[in-house]
Structure formats: C-alpha cells, structure tokens
mmCIF file of C-alpha atoms in Angstrom:
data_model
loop_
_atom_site.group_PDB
_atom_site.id
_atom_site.type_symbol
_atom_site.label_atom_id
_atom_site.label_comp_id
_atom_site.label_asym_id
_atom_site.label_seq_id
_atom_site.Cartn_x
_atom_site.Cartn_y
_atom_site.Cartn_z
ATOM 1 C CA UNK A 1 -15.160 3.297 -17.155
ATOM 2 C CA UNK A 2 -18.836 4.536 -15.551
ATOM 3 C CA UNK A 3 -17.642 2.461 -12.551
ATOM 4 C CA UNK A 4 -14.170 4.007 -12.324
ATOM 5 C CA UNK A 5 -15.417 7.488 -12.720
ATOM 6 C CA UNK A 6 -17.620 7.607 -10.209
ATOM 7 C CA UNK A 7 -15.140 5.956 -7.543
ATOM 8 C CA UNK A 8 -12.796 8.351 -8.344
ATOM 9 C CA UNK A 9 -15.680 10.962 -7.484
ATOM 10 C CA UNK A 10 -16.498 9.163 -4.302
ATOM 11 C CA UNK A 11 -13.015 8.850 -3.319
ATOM 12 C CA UNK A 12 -11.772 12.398 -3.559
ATOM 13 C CA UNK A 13 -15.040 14.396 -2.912
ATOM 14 C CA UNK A 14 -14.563 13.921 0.848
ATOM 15 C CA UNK A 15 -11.440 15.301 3.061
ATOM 16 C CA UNK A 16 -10.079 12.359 4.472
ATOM 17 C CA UNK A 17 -8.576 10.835 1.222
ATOM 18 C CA UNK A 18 -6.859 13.886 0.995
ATOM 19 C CA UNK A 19 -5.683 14.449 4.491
ATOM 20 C CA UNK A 20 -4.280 10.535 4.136
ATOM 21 C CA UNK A 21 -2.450 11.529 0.742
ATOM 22 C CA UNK A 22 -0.892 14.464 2.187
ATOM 23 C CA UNK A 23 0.234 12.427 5.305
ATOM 24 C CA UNK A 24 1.665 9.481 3.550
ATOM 25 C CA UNK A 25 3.611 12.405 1.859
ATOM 26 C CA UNK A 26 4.961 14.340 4.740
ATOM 27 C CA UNK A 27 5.780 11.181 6.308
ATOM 28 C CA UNK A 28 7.959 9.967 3.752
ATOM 29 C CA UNK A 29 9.813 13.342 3.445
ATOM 30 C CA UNK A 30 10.194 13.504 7.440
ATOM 31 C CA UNK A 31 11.845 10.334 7.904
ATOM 32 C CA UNK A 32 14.119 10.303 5.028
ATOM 33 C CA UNK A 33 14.990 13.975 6.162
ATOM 34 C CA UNK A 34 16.012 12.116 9.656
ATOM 35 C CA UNK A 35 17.779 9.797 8.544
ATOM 36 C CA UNK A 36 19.565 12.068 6.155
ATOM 37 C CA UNK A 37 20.735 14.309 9.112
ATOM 38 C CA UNK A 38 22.325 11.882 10.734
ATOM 39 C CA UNK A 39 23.821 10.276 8.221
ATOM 40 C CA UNK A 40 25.726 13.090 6.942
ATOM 41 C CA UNK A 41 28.978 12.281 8.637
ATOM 42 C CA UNK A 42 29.121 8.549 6.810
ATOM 43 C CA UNK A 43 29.430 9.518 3.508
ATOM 44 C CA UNK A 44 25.707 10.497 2.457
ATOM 45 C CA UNK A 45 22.410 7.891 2.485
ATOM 46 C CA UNK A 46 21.744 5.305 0.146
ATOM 47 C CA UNK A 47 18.808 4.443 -2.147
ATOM 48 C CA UNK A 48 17.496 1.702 -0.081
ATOM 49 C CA UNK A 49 18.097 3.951 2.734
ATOM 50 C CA UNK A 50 14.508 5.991 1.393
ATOM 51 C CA UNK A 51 12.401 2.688 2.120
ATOM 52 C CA UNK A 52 11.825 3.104 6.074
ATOM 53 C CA UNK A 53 9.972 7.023 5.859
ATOM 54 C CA UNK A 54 8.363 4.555 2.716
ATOM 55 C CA UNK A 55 7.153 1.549 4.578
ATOM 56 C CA UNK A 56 5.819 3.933 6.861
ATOM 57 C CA UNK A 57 4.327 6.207 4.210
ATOM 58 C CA UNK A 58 2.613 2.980 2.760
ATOM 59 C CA UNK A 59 0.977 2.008 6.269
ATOM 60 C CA UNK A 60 -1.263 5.482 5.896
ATOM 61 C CA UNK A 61 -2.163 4.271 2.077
ATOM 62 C CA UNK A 62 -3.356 1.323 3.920
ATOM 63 C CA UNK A 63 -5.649 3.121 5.946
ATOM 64 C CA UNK A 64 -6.579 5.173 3.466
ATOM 65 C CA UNK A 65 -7.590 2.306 1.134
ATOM 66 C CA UNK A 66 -9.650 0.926 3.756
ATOM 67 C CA UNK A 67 -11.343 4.062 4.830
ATOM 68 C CA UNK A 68 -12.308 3.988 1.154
ATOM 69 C CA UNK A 69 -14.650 0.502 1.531
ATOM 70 C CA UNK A 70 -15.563 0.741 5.404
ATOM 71 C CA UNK A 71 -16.349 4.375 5.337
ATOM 72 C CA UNK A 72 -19.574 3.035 2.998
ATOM 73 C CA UNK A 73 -20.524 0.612 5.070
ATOM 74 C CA UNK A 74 -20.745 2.945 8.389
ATOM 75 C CA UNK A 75 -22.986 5.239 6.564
ATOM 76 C CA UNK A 76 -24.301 2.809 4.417
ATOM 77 C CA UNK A 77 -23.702 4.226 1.482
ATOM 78 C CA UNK A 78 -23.004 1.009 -0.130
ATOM 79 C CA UNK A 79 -26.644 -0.226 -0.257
ATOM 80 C CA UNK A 80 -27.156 2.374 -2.419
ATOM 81 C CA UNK A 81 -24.627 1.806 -4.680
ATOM 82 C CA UNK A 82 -24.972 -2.107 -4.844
ATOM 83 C CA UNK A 83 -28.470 -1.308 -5.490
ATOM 84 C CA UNK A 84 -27.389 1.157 -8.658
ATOM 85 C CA UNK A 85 -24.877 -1.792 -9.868
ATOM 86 C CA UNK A 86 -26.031 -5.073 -8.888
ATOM 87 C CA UNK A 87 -22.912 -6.519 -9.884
ATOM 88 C CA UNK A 88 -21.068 -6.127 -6.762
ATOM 89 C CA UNK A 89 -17.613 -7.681 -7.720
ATOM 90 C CA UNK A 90 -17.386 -4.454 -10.521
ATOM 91 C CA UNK A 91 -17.764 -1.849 -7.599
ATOM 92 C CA UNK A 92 -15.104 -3.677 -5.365
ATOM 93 C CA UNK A 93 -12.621 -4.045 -8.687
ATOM 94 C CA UNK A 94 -13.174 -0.443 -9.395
ATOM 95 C CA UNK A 95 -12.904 1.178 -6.280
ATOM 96 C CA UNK A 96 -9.703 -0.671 -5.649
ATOM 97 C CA UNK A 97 -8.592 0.338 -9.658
ATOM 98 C CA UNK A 98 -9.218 3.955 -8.316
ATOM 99 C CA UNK A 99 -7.200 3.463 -5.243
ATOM 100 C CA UNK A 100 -4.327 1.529 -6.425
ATOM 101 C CA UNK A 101 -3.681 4.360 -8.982
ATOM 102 C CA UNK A 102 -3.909 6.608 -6.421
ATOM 103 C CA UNK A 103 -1.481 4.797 -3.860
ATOM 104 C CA UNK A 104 0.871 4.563 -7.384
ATOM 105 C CA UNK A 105 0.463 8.317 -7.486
ATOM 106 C CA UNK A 106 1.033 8.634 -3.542
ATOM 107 C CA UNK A 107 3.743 6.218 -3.493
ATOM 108 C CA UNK A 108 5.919 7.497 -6.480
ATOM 109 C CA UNK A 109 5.659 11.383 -5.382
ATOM 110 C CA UNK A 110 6.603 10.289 -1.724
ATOM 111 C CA UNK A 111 9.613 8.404 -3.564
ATOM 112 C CA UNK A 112 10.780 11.270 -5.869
ATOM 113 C CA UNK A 113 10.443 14.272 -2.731
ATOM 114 C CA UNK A 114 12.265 11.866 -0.210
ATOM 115 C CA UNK A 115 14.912 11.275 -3.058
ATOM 116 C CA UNK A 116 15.167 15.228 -3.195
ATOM 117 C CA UNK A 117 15.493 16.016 0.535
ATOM 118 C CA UNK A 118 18.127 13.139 0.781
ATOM 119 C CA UNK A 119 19.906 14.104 -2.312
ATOM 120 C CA UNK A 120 20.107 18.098 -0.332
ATOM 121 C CA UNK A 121 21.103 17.308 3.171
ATOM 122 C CA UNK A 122 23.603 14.157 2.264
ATOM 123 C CA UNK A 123 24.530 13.972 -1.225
ATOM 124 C CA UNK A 124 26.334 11.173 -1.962
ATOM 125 C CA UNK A 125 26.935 8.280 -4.818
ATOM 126 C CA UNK A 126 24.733 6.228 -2.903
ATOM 127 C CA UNK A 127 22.089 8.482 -4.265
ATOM 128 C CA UNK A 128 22.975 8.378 -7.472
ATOM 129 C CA UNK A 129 20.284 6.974 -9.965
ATOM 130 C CA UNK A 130 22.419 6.010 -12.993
ATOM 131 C CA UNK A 131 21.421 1.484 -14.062
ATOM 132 C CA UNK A 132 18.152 -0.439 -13.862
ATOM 133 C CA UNK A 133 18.751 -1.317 -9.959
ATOM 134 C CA UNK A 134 18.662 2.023 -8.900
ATOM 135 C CA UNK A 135 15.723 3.642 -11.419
ATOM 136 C CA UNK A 136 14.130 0.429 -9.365
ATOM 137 C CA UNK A 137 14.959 1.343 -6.163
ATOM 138 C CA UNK A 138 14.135 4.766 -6.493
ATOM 139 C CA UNK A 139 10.999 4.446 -8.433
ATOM 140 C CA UNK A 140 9.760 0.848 -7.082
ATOM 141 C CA UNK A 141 7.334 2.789 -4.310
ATOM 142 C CA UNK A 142 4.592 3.171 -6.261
ATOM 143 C CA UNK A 143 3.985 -0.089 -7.621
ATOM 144 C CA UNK A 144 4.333 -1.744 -3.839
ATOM 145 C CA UNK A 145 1.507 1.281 -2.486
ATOM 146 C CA UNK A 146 -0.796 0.279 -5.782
ATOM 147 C CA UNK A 147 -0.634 -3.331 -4.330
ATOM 148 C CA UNK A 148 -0.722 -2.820 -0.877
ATOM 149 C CA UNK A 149 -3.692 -0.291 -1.879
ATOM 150 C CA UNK A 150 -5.613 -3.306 -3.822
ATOM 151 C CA UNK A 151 -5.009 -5.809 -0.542
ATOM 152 C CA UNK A 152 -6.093 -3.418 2.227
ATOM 153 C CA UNK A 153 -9.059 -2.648 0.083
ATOM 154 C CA UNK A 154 -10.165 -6.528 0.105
ATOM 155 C CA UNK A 155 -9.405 -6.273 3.706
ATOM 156 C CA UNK A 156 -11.927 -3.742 4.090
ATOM 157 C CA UNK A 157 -14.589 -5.199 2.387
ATOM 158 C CA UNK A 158 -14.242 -8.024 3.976
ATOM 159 C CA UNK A 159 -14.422 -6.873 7.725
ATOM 160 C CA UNK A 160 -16.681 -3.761 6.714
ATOM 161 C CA UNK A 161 -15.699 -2.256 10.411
ATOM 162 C CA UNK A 162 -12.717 0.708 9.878
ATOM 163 C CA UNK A 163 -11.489 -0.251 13.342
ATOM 164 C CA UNK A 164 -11.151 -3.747 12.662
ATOM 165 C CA UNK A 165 -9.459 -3.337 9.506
ATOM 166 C CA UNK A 166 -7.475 -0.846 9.755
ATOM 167 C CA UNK A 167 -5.976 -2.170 13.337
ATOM 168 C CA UNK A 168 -5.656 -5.602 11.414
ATOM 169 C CA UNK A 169 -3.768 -4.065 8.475
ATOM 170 C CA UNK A 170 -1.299 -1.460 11.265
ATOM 171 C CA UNK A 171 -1.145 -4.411 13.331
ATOM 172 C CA UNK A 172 -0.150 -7.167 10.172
ATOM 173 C CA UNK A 173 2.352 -5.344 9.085
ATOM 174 C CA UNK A 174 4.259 -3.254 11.844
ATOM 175 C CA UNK A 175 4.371 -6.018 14.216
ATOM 176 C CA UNK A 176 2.610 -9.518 13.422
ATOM 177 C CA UNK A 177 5.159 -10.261 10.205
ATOM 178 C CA UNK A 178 8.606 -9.201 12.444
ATOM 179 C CA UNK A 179 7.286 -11.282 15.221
ATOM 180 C CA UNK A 180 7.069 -14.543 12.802
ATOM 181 C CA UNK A 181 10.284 -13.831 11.452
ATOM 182 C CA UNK A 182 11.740 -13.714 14.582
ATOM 183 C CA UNK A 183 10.524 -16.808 15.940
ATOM 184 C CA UNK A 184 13.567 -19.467 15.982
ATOM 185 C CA UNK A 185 14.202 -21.514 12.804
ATOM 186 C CA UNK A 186 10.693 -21.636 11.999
ATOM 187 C CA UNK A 187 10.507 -17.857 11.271
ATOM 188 C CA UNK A 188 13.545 -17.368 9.025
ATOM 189 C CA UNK A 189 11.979 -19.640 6.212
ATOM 190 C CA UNK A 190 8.293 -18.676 6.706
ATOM 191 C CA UNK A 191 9.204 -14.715 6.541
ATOM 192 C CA UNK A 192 10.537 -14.529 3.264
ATOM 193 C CA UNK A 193 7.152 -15.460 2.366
ATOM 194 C CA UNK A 194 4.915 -12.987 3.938
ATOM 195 C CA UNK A 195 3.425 -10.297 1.978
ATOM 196 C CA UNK A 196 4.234 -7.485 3.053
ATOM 197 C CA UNK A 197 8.114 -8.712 3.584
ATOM 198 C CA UNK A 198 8.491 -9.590 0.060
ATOM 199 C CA UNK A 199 6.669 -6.562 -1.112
ATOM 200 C CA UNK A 200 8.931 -4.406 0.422
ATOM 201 C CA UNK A 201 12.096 -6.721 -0.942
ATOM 202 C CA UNK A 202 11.331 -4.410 -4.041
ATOM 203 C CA UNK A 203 12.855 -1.577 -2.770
ATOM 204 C CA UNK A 204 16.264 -3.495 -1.954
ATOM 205 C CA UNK A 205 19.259 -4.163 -4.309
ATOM 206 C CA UNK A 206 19.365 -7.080 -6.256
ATOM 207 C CA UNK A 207 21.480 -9.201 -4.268
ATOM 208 C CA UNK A 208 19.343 -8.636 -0.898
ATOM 209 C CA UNK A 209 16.267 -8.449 -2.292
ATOM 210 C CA UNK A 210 14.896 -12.199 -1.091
ATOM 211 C CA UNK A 211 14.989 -15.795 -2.599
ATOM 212 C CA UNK A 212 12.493 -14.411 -5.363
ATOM 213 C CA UNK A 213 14.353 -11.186 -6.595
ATOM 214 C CA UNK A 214 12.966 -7.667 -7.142
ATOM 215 C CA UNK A 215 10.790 -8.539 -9.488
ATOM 216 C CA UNK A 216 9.958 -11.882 -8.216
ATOM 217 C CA UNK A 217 8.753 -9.891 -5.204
ATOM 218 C CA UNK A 218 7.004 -7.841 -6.545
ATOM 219 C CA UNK A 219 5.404 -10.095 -8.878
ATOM 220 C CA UNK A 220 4.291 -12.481 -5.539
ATOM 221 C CA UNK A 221 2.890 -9.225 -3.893
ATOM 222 C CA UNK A 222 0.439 -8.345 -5.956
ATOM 223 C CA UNK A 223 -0.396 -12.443 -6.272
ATOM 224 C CA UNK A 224 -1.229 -12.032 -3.112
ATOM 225 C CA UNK A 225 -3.255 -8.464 -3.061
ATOM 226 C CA UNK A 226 -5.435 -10.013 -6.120
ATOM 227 C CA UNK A 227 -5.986 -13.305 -4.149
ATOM 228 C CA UNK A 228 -7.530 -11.131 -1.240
ATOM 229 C CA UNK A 229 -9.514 -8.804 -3.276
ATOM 230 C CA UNK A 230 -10.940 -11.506 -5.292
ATOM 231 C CA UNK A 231 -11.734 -13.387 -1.795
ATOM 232 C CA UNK A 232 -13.682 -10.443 -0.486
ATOM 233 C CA UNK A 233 -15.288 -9.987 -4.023
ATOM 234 C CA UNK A 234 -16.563 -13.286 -3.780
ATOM 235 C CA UNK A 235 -17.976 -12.578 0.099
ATOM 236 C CA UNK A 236 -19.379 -9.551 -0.519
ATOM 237 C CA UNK A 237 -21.768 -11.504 -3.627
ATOM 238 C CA UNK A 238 -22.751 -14.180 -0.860
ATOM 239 C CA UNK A 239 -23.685 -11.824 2.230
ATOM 240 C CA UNK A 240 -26.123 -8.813 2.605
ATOM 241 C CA UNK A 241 -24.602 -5.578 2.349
#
C-alpha cells in the first residue's frame, strides 16, 4: 500500500499525466462528436459507434503509461527509488496498479462523456443502454485502457527510452496489427489474435466480437498485458538500472 501511495504521488505530482488524461478525454469527446454530426441523417449512432474517438483515446493512455516508467529513467529517478525498495518487481507492479486504475478512470469517463455528446447531437435506439451487451459496450472502455495501461507500462520498462517506446506502442497498434491482418490468408487467422485487436473486440456486440467473445477478449488481453509486465519485471531484476 506504501508502494502504491507513493506512485500515485509520483504519477500525478508532475503536469504531463495530467495534460495526457485531459487529452485522452477531449479526444474521445471530439471524435464521437464527428461522427455524431454526420451521422444524424441515418437514424442516430450506435454504441459500438463510440469505440473509434476510444481506440484513439486509449493510444494517449499508452503514452501516458509509458511516460510514467521512461520519464524515471531519463532523469534517473529510478536509481533512487530501486535503491529505497530493492525489490524491483514491487515498484514495476505498483506503478502499473497506479496507472491501470488511472487508465480505468480515464477510459470509463471518456466512455460516459462520448455517450453524452452522442446521445445530444443523434439520439437514437442505437444509443440506448437497456441489457448486459450494451451496459458492456458502453462501459467496457475502462477495463481495455487499465490493460492496455499495464502492457505499455512493461513496454516501458523494458526499452527505458520514451521515444522508443512510445513510437513502438503508436506504431503497434495504429499500423503494425492492420498491416498483418491485411496480409492475404495468412493475416485473417493471425489477427484475431493480436492484442490489441482482441482487446478492442470488447467494445463490439456479441455476435462480432471475435472467435473468443467479449469476455473471452477481454479475458486474453489482459493475459497478454500481465505476460509483458511480468517479462519486463523479470529484466529489470537482471540488468542495472
């Protein structure tokens, strides 16, 4: 609880976490506005229709969560803390604690205001939130951002350089996972695999939501963001800080 107390101090002391958060917002909002506009004249948006100003919102939660490890190491900050707790896999599980709950935070606030702006320039029953599916669909955001927060932060330990890992993380999962799933045959069965992909499979309807399911999806994601951090936990015991 020490350790989580004191990343949470570390994380939101400085500006840039904040500037992030309030990007990953506006971003959200801006899109779905967009697409709201011009989808007046069809009858109103849907719920999955919030996930693209989402998946872009999430991409700035990446950087964020990165920032939040590589940040330490360019000022080398981090010797000083490995120093105050030798154990060195508690300070990478607790920083990315901290910034999952933040990107949960981030991710279902993004969600609910996107919902909002939608539900006042195109209301329509595509909007409406009224089983399970669409409490999901609506609400799924900030479980995906906590995950994608935990991943990007083992990417960042692991690289230690906030170029390199944030360009890796933009570059992963704007443009390296739709290039594999476009490549012929090979492609359509090794996308429904890739992280980021089935992550944001959460956000769809049941029926479209890959050959795992919602929950299956998201269940896989986070697999995945736990096998990464506990990679780079394991790395950053082994190498000098």
């Amino acid at each position: 609880m020490n350790m989580l107390a004191v990343e949470r101090m570390k994380l939101l002391s400085i500006r840039s976490p904040w500037w992030c958060a309030g990007t990953a917002v506006a971003l959200a909002v801006l899109f779905t506005g967009l697409s709201a506009m011009n989808s007046g004249s069809s009858g109103g948006m849907h719920l999955t229709g919030l996930a693209s100003g989402l998946q872009t919102s999430m991409v700035v939660v990446l950087a964020l969560a990165a920032l939040s490890v590589t940040s330490e190491y360019r000022f080398g900050t981090i010797r000083t803390t490995f120093q105050a707790v030798p154990n060195r896999s508690s300070v990478l599980f607790a920083k990315a604690g901290v910034v999952a709950a933040l990107g949960f935070v981030l991710g279902e606030l993004a969600a609910l205001l996107s919902w909002a702006i939608a539900l006042g320039v195109a209301p329509g029953p595509g909007l409406a939130v009224d089983d399970a599916d669409a409490w999901r669909e609506l609400l799924g955001a900030g479980p995906v951002f906590a995950c994608a927060a935990v991943l990007a932060v083992g990417v960042g330990a692991l690289l230690r350089q906030t170029a390199g890992a944030v360009t890796f993380l933009l570059i992963w999962t704007l443009l390296a996972e739709n290039l594999i799933s476009a490549i012929p045959g090979f492609g359509s069965a090794v996308g429904d695999w890739l992280p980021f992909h089935v992550g944001m499979s959460f956000f769809r309807s049941a029926e479209s939501g890959g050959p795992l399911g919602p929950w299956g999806s998201l269940a896989y994601f986070a697999a995945v963001a736990v096998a990464v951090l506990t990679v780079a936990a394991f790395v950053v015991r082994r190498r000098d800080a």
